[in-house]
Coordinates of C-alpha atoms and ligand atoms in Angstrom, one line a residue:
M12 CA 64.0 197.9 168.6
D13 CA 63.7 198.8 164.9
F14 CA 60.8 197.6 162.8
G15 CA 62.7 194.7 161.3
E16 CA 63.4 193.3 164.7
F17 CA 59.9 194.1 165.9
R18 CA 58.6 192.0 162.9
E19 CA 60.8 189.0 163.9
F20 CA 59.7 189.3 167.5
G21 CA 56.1 189.5 166.5
H22 CA 56.3 186.5 164.2
A23 CA 58.1 184.5 166.8
S24 CA 55.5 185.5 169.5
I25 CA 52.6 184.3 167.3
E26 CA 54.4 181.0 166.8
F27 CA 54.9 180.8 170.5
I28 CA 51.2 181.3 171.1
I29 CA 50.1 178.8 168.5
N30 CA 52.6 176.2 169.9
Y31 CA 51.3 176.9 173.4
L32 CA 47.6 176.6 172.6
S33 CA 47.9 173.6 170.2
S34 CA 49.9 171.5 172.8
I35 CA 47.9 172.7 175.9
R36 CA 46.5 169.2 176.6
E37 CA 50.1 167.9 177.2
R38 CA 50.5 170.1 180.2
N39 CA 49.1 169.6 183.7
V40 CA 46.4 172.2 184.1
L41 CA 47.8 173.2 187.6
S42 CA 51.4 174.1 188.0
N43 CA 54.0 172.5 190.4
V44 CA 55.4 175.8 191.7
L45 CA 55.5 176.7 195.4
P46 CA 55.2 180.3 196.7
Y47 CA 58.3 182.4 195.7
D48 CA 59.5 179.9 193.1
V49 CA 58.9 182.4 190.3
I50 CA 60.1 185.4 192.2
N51 CA 63.3 183.7 193.1
Q52 CA 64.1 183.1 189.5
L53 CA 63.8 186.7 188.5
P54 CA 66.2 189.7 189.0
R55 CA 65.0 192.3 191.5
Q56 CA 65.7 195.2 189.2
I57 CA 65.1 196.4 185.7
P58 CA 68.0 195.2 183.5
E59 CA 70.3 198.1 182.9
Q60 CA 70.9 197.2 179.3
P61 CA 68.2 196.1 176.8
E62 CA 68.0 192.4 176.4
H63 CA 67.3 190.4 173.2
W64 CA 63.7 189.3 172.7
R65 CA 64.9 185.7 172.1
Q66 CA 66.1 185.6 175.7
I67 CA 62.8 187.0 176.9
L68 CA 60.8 184.4 175.0
E69 CA 63.1 181.7 176.5
D70 CA 62.4 183.0 180.0
L71 CA 58.7 183.0 179.3
E72 CA 58.9 179.3 178.3
N73 CA 61.2 178.3 181.2
I74 CA 60.2 180.5 184.1
I75 CA 56.7 181.9 183.5
L76 CA 54.9 179.0 181.8
P77 CA 55.7 176.5 184.5
G78 CA 54.1 178.8 187.0
L79 CA 50.8 179.2 185.2
T80 CA 47.4 177.7 185.6
H81 CA 46.3 176.9 182.1
W82 CA 42.9 178.7 181.7
Q83 CA 42.6 177.7 178.0
S84 CA 43.1 174.0 178.8
P85 CA 39.9 171.9 178.4
Y86 CA 41.0 170.3 181.7
F87 CA 40.4 173.7 183.4
N88 CA 36.9 173.0 184.8
A89 CA 36.9 175.6 187.7
F90 CA 34.9 178.8 188.1
Y91 CA 33.4 179.7 184.7
P92 CA 35.2 179.7 181.3
S93 CA 37.4 182.6 180.4
S94 CA 37.7 181.8 176.7
T95 CA 39.6 183.3 173.8
S96 CA 39.8 182.7 170.1
A97 CA 42.2 183.4 167.2
G98 CA 40.2 186.5 166.2
S99 CA 40.2 187.9 169.7
I100 CA 43.9 187.3 170.2
I101 CA 44.7 189.1 167.0
G102 CA 42.2 191.8 168.0
E103 CA 44.0 192.3 171.3
L104 CA 47.3 192.6 169.5
L105 CA 45.9 195.1 167.1
I106 CA 44.4 197.2 169.9
A107 CA 47.9 197.4 171.5
G108 CA 49.4 198.1 168.1
I109 CA 47.0 200.9 167.2
G110 CA 47.2 202.2 170.8
V111 CA 44.3 204.6 170.9
L112 CA 42.2 205.7 173.9
G113 CA 38.5 206.5 173.3
F114 CA 37.0 208.3 176.3
S115 CA 35.2 210.8 174.0
W116 CA 34.2 210.7 170.4
I117 CA 36.8 213.3 169.3
C118 CA 39.6 211.2 170.9
S119 CA 39.1 208.6 168.2
P120 CA 35.7 208.7 166.5
A121 CA 36.0 205.1 165.2
C122 CA 36.7 203.8 168.6
T123 CA 33.3 205.1 169.9
E124 CA 31.3 204.4 166.8
L125 CA 32.6 200.8 166.4
E126 CA 31.5 200.2 170.1
V127 CA 28.1 201.6 169.3
V128 CA 27.8 199.2 166.4
V129 CA 29.1 196.0 168.1
M130 CA 26.9 196.6 171.2
D131 CA 23.9 196.8 168.9
W132 CA 25.0 193.7 167.1
L133 CA 25.3 191.9 170.4
A134 CA 22.0 193.1 171.7
K135 CA 20.3 191.8 168.6
F136 CA 22.2 188.6 168.7
L137 CA 21.1 188.1 172.3
N138 CA 17.5 189.1 171.5
L139 CA 17.5 191.9 174.1
P140 CA 14.6 194.3 174.2
E141 CA 14.8 197.1 171.6
H142 CA 15.1 199.9 174.1
F143 CA 18.7 198.7 174.9
L144 CA 19.8 199.5 171.3
H145 CA 21.7 202.7 170.4
E146 CA 19.9 202.7 167.1
N147 CA 16.6 203.0 168.9
E148 CA 15.2 206.5 169.4
G149 CA 15.2 206.3 173.2
P150 CA 17.9 207.0 175.8
G151 CA 19.1 203.3 176.1
G152 CA 22.3 201.8 174.9
G153 CA 25.2 199.5 175.5
V154 CA 28.8 200.0 176.6
I155 CA 31.8 197.8 177.1
Q156 CA 33.1 197.7 180.7
G157 CA 36.2 195.9 181.9
S158 CA 34.4 193.4 184.1
A159 CA 31.1 192.4 185.6
S160 CA 32.3 193.9 188.8
E161 CA 32.6 197.3 187.2
A162 CA 29.2 197.1 185.5
V163 CA 27.5 196.2 188.8
L164 CA 29.4 199.1 190.5
V165 CA 28.3 201.5 187.8
A166 CA 24.6 200.4 188.2
V167 CA 24.8 200.7 192.0
L168 CA 26.4 204.2 191.9
A169 CA 24.0 205.5 189.4
A170 CA 21.0 204.1 191.2
R171 CA 22.3 205.7 194.4
E172 CA 22.8 209.1 192.9
Q173 CA 19.4 209.0 191.2
A174 CA 17.7 208.1 194.5
V175 CA 19.5 210.9 196.4
R176 CA 18.4 213.4 193.8
R177 CA 14.8 212.2 193.9
L178 CA 14.7 212.2 197.7
R179 CA 16.1 215.7 197.9
L180 CA 13.2 216.9 195.9
S181 CA 10.5 214.9 197.6
H182 CA 11.9 215.4 201.2
P183 CA 13.5 218.9 201.3
E184 CA 13.5 218.5 205.2
L185 CA 16.1 215.8 204.9
S186 CA 19.8 216.8 204.5
E187 CA 21.9 214.9 201.8
S188 CA 23.9 213.1 204.4
E189 CA 20.7 212.0 206.2
I190 CA 19.4 210.6 202.9
R191 CA 22.7 208.8 202.2
G192 CA 22.7 207.2 205.6
K193 CA 19.3 205.6 205.0
L194 CA 20.0 204.0 201.6
I195 CA 19.8 200.2 201.3
A196 CA 20.2 197.7 198.4
Y197 CA 19.3 194.0 197.9
S198 CA 20.6 190.9 196.2
S199 CA 20.5 187.1 196.9
D200 CA 22.8 185.2 199.2
Q201 CA 23.7 183.2 196.0
S202 CA 25.0 186.3 194.1
N203 CA 28.6 186.8 193.2
S204 CA 31.0 188.4 195.7
C205 CA 31.4 191.4 193.3
I206 CA 27.9 192.5 194.3
E207 CA 28.6 192.7 198.0
K208 CA 31.9 194.5 197.1
A209 CA 29.9 197.1 195.0
G210 CA 28.0 197.8 198.2
V211 CA 31.2 198.3 200.1
L212 CA 32.7 200.6 197.5
A213 CA 29.4 202.6 197.1
A214 CA 29.1 202.9 200.9
M215 CA 25.6 201.5 200.7
P216 CA 24.7 198.3 202.6
I217 CA 23.6 195.4 200.4
K218 CA 21.2 192.9 202.1
L219 CA 21.8 189.4 200.9
L220 CA 18.3 187.9 201.0
P221 CA 18.0 184.1 201.4
A222 CA 17.2 182.4 198.1
G223 CA 14.8 179.5 198.4
A224 CA 15.8 175.9 198.6
D225 CA 16.0 175.9 194.8
L226 CA 18.5 178.8 195.2
V227 CA 16.2 181.3 193.3
L228 CA 15.5 184.8 194.6
R229 CA 11.8 185.8 194.1
G230 CA 9.7 188.9 194.5
D231 CA 8.1 187.8 197.8
A232 CA 11.4 187.7 199.6
L233 CA 12.3 191.2 198.2
K234 CA 8.8 192.5 199.1
Q235 CA 9.2 191.3 202.7
A236 CA 12.6 192.9 203.1
I237 CA 11.5 196.2 201.5
E238 CA 8.5 196.4 203.8
Q239 CA 10.6 195.8 206.9
D240 CA 13.2 198.4 205.8
V241 CA 10.8 201.1 204.9
A242 CA 9.0 200.6 208.2
A243 CA 12.4 201.1 209.9
G244 CA 12.9 204.4 208.0
L245 CA 15.4 203.1 205.3
I246 CA 15.3 203.9 201.6
P247 CA 15.4 201.0 199.1
V248 CA 17.6 201.9 196.1
I249 CA 18.5 198.9 193.9
C250 CA 18.0 195.2 193.6
I251 CA 20.7 193.2 191.8
A252 CA 19.3 189.9 190.5
S253 CA 21.4 187.1 189.0
L254 CA 20.7 185.1 185.8
G255 CA 23.2 182.3 186.4
T256 CA 24.6 182.5 189.9
T257 CA 28.3 181.6 190.4
G258 CA 27.6 178.6 192.7
T259 CA 25.1 176.6 190.7
C260 CA 24.0 178.9 187.8
A261 CA 20.5 179.4 189.3
Y262 CA 18.2 182.0 187.7
D263 CA 16.4 184.5 189.9
D264 CA 12.8 185.2 189.0
I265 CA 13.1 188.5 187.2
E266 CA 9.3 189.0 186.5
S267 CA 8.3 188.9 190.2
L268 CA 11.3 191.0 191.2
A269 CA 10.5 193.6 188.6
S270 CA 6.9 193.9 189.9
I271 CA 8.2 194.7 193.4
C272 CA 10.9 197.1 192.1
E273 CA 8.5 199.0 189.9
K274 CA 6.1 199.5 192.8
N275 CA 8.9 200.8 195.1
Q276 CA 10.9 202.9 192.6
V277 CA 13.8 200.5 193.0
W278 CA 16.4 200.1 190.2
L279 CA 16.6 196.5 188.9
H280 CA 19.9 195.3 187.6
V281 CA 20.6 191.8 186.2
D282 CA 24.0 190.2 186.5
A283 CA 24.0 187.6 183.7
A284 CA 27.9 187.5 183.6
Y285 CA 28.0 183.8 182.5
A286 CA 24.5 182.8 181.4
G287 CA 23.9 185.8 179.2
G288 CA 25.3 184.1 176.2
A289 CA 22.4 181.6 176.2
F290 CA 20.0 184.5 175.5
A291 CA 21.1 184.0 171.9
L292 CA 19.6 180.5 171.7
E293 CA 15.9 180.0 171.0
E294 CA 15.8 176.8 173.2
C295 CA 16.9 179.1 176.1
S296 CA 14.3 181.8 175.5
E297 CA 12.8 181.3 178.9
L298 CA 15.9 182.9 180.4
R299 CA 15.0 186.2 178.8
R300 CA 11.7 186.5 180.6
G301 CA 11.3 189.8 182.3
L302 CA 14.4 191.5 180.7
D303 CA 12.1 194.1 179.1
R304 CA 11.4 195.4 182.7
V305 CA 15.0 195.7 184.0
D306 CA 16.9 199.0 184.2
S307 CA 20.4 197.6 183.4
L308 CA 22.2 194.3 182.8
N309 CA 25.6 192.9 182.3
F310 CA 27.1 190.0 180.4
N311 CA 30.8 188.9 180.2
L312 CA 31.9 188.3 176.6
H313 CA 35.1 187.0 178.3
K314 CA 33.1 184.1 179.7
F315 CA 31.0 182.5 177.0
M316 CA 31.7 184.4 173.8
L317 CA 35.3 183.6 172.9
V318 CA 36.5 187.2 173.5
N319 CA 39.5 187.2 175.8
F320 CA 39.5 189.0 179.2
D321 CA 38.6 191.8 179.7
C322 CA 35.3 192.5 178.0
A323 CA 32.0 192.9 179.9
A324 CA 29.0 194.2 178.0
M325 CA 26.5 196.4 179.9
W326 CA 23.2 197.8 178.7
L327 CA 21.2 200.6 180.2
R328 CA 17.5 201.3 179.6
D329 CA 18.1 205.0 180.2
A330 CA 21.8 205.9 179.9
N331 CA 21.0 209.5 180.9
K332 CA 20.7 208.3 184.5
V333 CA 24.3 207.1 184.5
I334 CA 25.6 210.1 182.5
D335 CA 23.8 212.6 184.8
S336 CA 25.3 210.8 187.8
F337 CA 28.9 210.6 186.6
N338 CA 29.3 213.7 184.4
V339 CA 32.3 215.7 185.7
D340 CA 33.6 217.9 182.9
R341 CA 36.8 219.9 182.2
I342 CA 37.4 222.3 179.4
Y343 CA 40.1 220.1 177.9
L344 CA 37.6 217.2 177.5
K345 CA 35.1 219.2 175.5
H346 CA 34.7 219.0 171.7
K347 CA 32.5 220.7 169.2
H348 CA 30.2 217.8 168.4
E349 CA 29.5 217.2 172.1
G350 CA 25.8 216.8 172.9
Q351 CA 24.8 217.6 169.3
T352 CA 24.5 214.0 168.2
Q353 CA 23.2 210.7 169.7
I354 CA 26.7 209.4 169.7
P355 CA 27.8 208.8 173.3
D356 CA 31.0 210.1 175.0
F357 CA 31.5 206.8 176.8
R358 CA 33.7 208.4 179.6
H359 CA 30.4 209.3 181.3
W360 CA 29.2 205.7 181.3
Q361 CA 32.2 204.2 183.3
I362 CA 34.5 204.7 186.2
P363 CA 37.9 205.5 184.6
L364 CA 38.5 208.3 182.2
G365 CA 40.7 206.4 179.8
R366 CA 39.2 203.5 177.9
R367 CA 40.6 200.7 175.8
F368 CA 39.5 200.0 172.2
R369 CA 37.9 196.7 173.2
A370 CA 35.3 197.0 170.5
L371 CA 38.0 196.1 168.0
K372 CA 38.5 192.6 169.4
V373 CA 34.8 192.1 169.7
W374 CA 34.3 193.1 166.1
I375 CA 37.1 190.8 164.8
T376 CA 35.8 187.9 167.0
F377 CA 32.2 188.3 165.7
R378 CA 33.3 188.6 162.1
T379 CA 35.7 185.6 162.2
L380 CA 33.1 183.3 163.9
G381 CA 29.8 184.7 162.7
A382 CA 26.6 184.5 164.7
E383 CA 26.4 180.8 163.7
G384 CA 29.8 180.0 165.1
L385 CA 29.1 181.8 168.4
R386 CA 25.8 179.9 168.8
A387 CA 27.5 176.6 167.9
H388 CA 30.2 177.3 170.6
I389 CA 27.5 177.9 173.3
R390 CA 25.6 174.8 172.2
K391 CA 28.8 172.7 172.3
H392 CA 29.4 173.7 175.9
I393 CA 25.8 172.7 176.8
T394 CA 26.1 169.3 175.0
L395 CA 29.4 168.5 176.7
A396 CA 27.9 169.4 180.1
K397 CA 25.0 167.0 179.3
Q398 CA 27.6 164.3 178.5
F399 CA 29.2 164.9 181.9
E400 CA 25.8 164.9 183.7
D401 CA 25.0 161.5 182.1
L402 CA 28.2 160.1 183.4
V403 CA 27.6 161.4 186.9
K404 CA 24.0 159.9 186.8
A405 CA 25.3 156.5 185.6
D406 CA 27.7 156.0 188.6
E407 CA 25.7 155.4 191.8
R408 CA 28.5 156.6 194.0
F409 CA 27.8 160.2 192.9
E410 CA 24.7 162.5 193.0
L411 CA 23.8 165.8 191.4
I412 CA 23.3 168.7 193.8
A413 CA 21.3 170.9 191.4
P414 CA 20.0 170.5 187.9
R415 CA 22.7 170.9 185.2
A416 CA 22.6 174.5 183.9
L417 CA 24.1 175.4 180.6
G418 CA 27.8 174.2 180.8
L419 CA 27.9 173.7 184.6
V420 CA 27.3 170.4 186.5
C421 CA 27.2 170.5 190.3
F422 CA 27.8 167.1 191.9
R423 CA 29.2 165.3 194.9
A424 CA 30.2 161.9 196.1
K425 CA 27.3 160.4 198.2
G426 CA 27.9 160.2 201.9
D427 CA 29.5 162.7 204.3
N428 CA 31.4 165.8 203.0
E429 CA 34.7 164.2 203.9
I430 CA 34.7 161.9 200.8
T431 CA 34.1 164.8 198.4
S432 CA 36.6 166.9 200.2
Q433 CA 39.3 164.2 200.0
L434 CA 38.4 163.6 196.4
L435 CA 39.0 167.2 195.5
Q436 CA 42.2 167.3 197.5
R437 CA 43.5 164.3 195.5
L438 CA 42.5 165.8 192.2
M439 CA 44.3 169.0 193.1
E440 CA 47.4 167.1 194.1
R441 CA 47.5 165.2 190.8
K442 CA 46.9 168.5 188.8
K443 CA 45.3 166.7 185.8
I444 CA 42.0 168.6 186.0
Y445 CA 41.0 171.6 188.0
M446 CA 37.6 172.1 189.7
V447 CA 36.5 174.2 192.7
K448 CA 34.1 173.3 195.5
A449 CA 31.0 175.1 196.8
E450 CA 28.5 174.4 199.6
H451 CA 24.7 174.4 199.8
C452 CA 22.7 173.5 202.9
G453 CA 25.8 172.1 204.6
Q454 CA 26.6 169.8 201.6
L455 CA 29.9 170.2 200.0
F456 CA 29.9 169.8 196.2
L457 CA 32.1 170.1 193.2
R458 CA 31.5 172.4 190.2
F459 CA 32.4 171.0 186.8
A460 CA 32.4 173.8 184.3
V461 CA 33.0 173.1 180.6
C462 CA 35.8 175.5 179.6
G463 CA 38.6 176.0 177.1
M464 CA 38.7 177.3 173.6
D465 CA 37.8 174.0 171.9
P466 CA 36.7 171.3 174.4
K467 CA 35.9 167.9 173.0
P468 CA 33.8 164.8 174.1
S469 CA 37.2 163.0 174.7
D470 CA 38.1 165.8 177.2
I471 CA 35.0 165.1 179.2
D472 CA 35.8 161.3 179.2
F473 CA 39.3 162.1 180.4
A474 CA 38.0 164.2 183.3
W475 CA 35.4 161.7 184.3
T476 CA 37.9 158.8 184.3
E477 CA 40.2 160.9 186.5
I478 CA 37.4 161.6 188.9
Q479 CA 36.1 158.0 189.0
T480 CA 39.6 156.6 189.5
Q481 CA 40.4 159.0 192.3
L482 CA 37.1 158.3 194.1
T483 CA 37.9 154.6 193.9
S484 CA 41.2 155.2 195.5
V485 CA 39.8 157.6 198.2
C486 CA 37.2 154.9 199.1
A487 CA 39.9 152.2 199.2
E488 CA 42.0 154.3 201.5
Q489 CA 39.0 155.0 203.7
Q490 CA 38.3 151.3 204.0
V491 CA 42.0 150.6 205.0
N492 CA 41.8 153.4 207.6
A493 CA 38.5 152.1 208.9
R494 CA 39.9 148.6 209.2
K495 CA 43.1 149.9 211.0
A496 CA 40.9 152.0 213.3
G497 CA 38.7 148.9 214.1
E498 CA 41.8 146.8 214.8
L499 CA 43.2 149.6 217.1
S500 CA 40.1 149.9 219.1
E501 CA 39.9 146.1 219.5
L502 CA 43.5 146.1 220.7
T503 CA 42.8 149.0 223.1
H504 CA 39.8 147.2 224.4
H505 CA 41.8 144.1 224.9
L506 CA 44.6 145.9 226.6
S507 CA 42.2 147.7 229.0
G508 CA 40.8 144.3 229.8
L509 CA 44.3 143.1 230.6
H510 CA 44.9 146.1 232.8
V511 CA 41.7 145.5 234.9
T512 CA 42.8 141.9 235.3
N513 CA 46.2 143.0 236.4
E514 CA 44.8 145.5 238.9
T515 CA 42.4 142.9 240.2
L516 CA 45.3 140.4 240.6
Q517 CA 47.4 143.0 242.5
R518 CA 44.5 143.6 244.9
Ligands
LIG802 N1 28.9 187.6 188.3 C1 28.9 186.2 188.2 C2 27.6 185.5 188.1 C3 30.1 185.6 188.1 O1 30.2 184.2 188.0 C4 31.3 186.3 188.1 C5 32.7 185.7 188.0 O2 32.8 184.5 187.7 C6 31.3 187.7 188.3 C7 30.0 188.3 188.4 C8 32.5 188.6 188.3 O3 33.0 188.8 187.1 P1 34.2 189.8 186.7 O4 35.5 189.0 187.0 O5 34.0 190.1 185.3 O6 34.0 191.0 187.6

């Protein structure tokens, strides 16, 4: 493809994206396809001859788009948002266009240095403690990982290696494998699945401690677990707390957890994958309590901050603990400025060697929206969730299962779980809006998350009308079924009476 054709292809693709995003409300959020529908429309081999880009865009429209769930639709109310923005989309395009990798400073100095700058911008925007800033004298700093899962895994692996080194010094009578076999980590039973997975990948069991009835993990539960485990000869390594759990966006009590971790030399990591964006708002300053005492934390820009997936910020109070744990060098990776400046070689802060120039899309997004625009976006999600919460409260057929938290409302139809389950089934069949279910104390509930690039009050009304109408229809169907069941039992009763009479007559 020559540059002339490349230009035409590029312009047509931008048009395609703009048409898709600007008409997204016209599509059902869930697709109609069945398993193999997409596979069956595609050839099983690479085309032998190059094909024209127009044909490829046509196939994208006719084969791929009908098989998509539309994550940027405001009617996508499942999970948490995975938003994007014009600046971020262009940023992603430019990353691919420039095509650099930045695992060490020399590989592309601006790639590393821009990341240092945007991570400090972000830390200041979120009002994080100063020791997380690169510009601070200390060993702290921020890095962009691909996902919250990777950030948690990095924290778990680094905490594990630091604990092994410490124990080898303090207990020379123990072999390394004996130490590794005794390590144990903690989190709440409300934490995201990625935390349990990090334990599996790090070959270190993670105990999921029961959060209280309010779904919050506190220091007393951690203290009890640590005391039991230490008495049984185990070695506590790390506690992963959540600020904004996936189920209900509950906030663990960081202050009380920090007190227990500090006493027991346990690393404290905070997963604020979704809620971290709210640290930027003065009205949410309570959420930041205790962050000055944590060792590391992660926050997904690809959730609340209009940067497209993948982009997960991670901050370390002492990055040397990660660097020491992960530093595996080769002569071809060395460069003359290595170790002479405070500028990091980010390959030591992450799992892969290669790394994308994600800082570019973050930089462009922040500059095109400004801090004011970012704060306005988060506040808009909160306001829209309040609108939805008021609608739930005003209809006596529904109840809230937990207090609304940021852009998430957890609610259910009153009565047994069957009604909520049938309601969700109908909504999924109709494909107009998309929510997922969760469970707490045996009660099934629905999670309504405000999502999309530009959700509006009318989108909330649309979703609520759909939910109300479908509940009315589920209840009507239940009444018909109950009446039919009543009639059937009456008939059976009547027939069994006839049977007895018949038998009696025969005798
Ligand atoms: N932590 C929380 C609280 C989440 O809600 C999620 C996903 O929604 C994750 C972690 C996992 O995020 P990622 O897909 O970036 O690994």
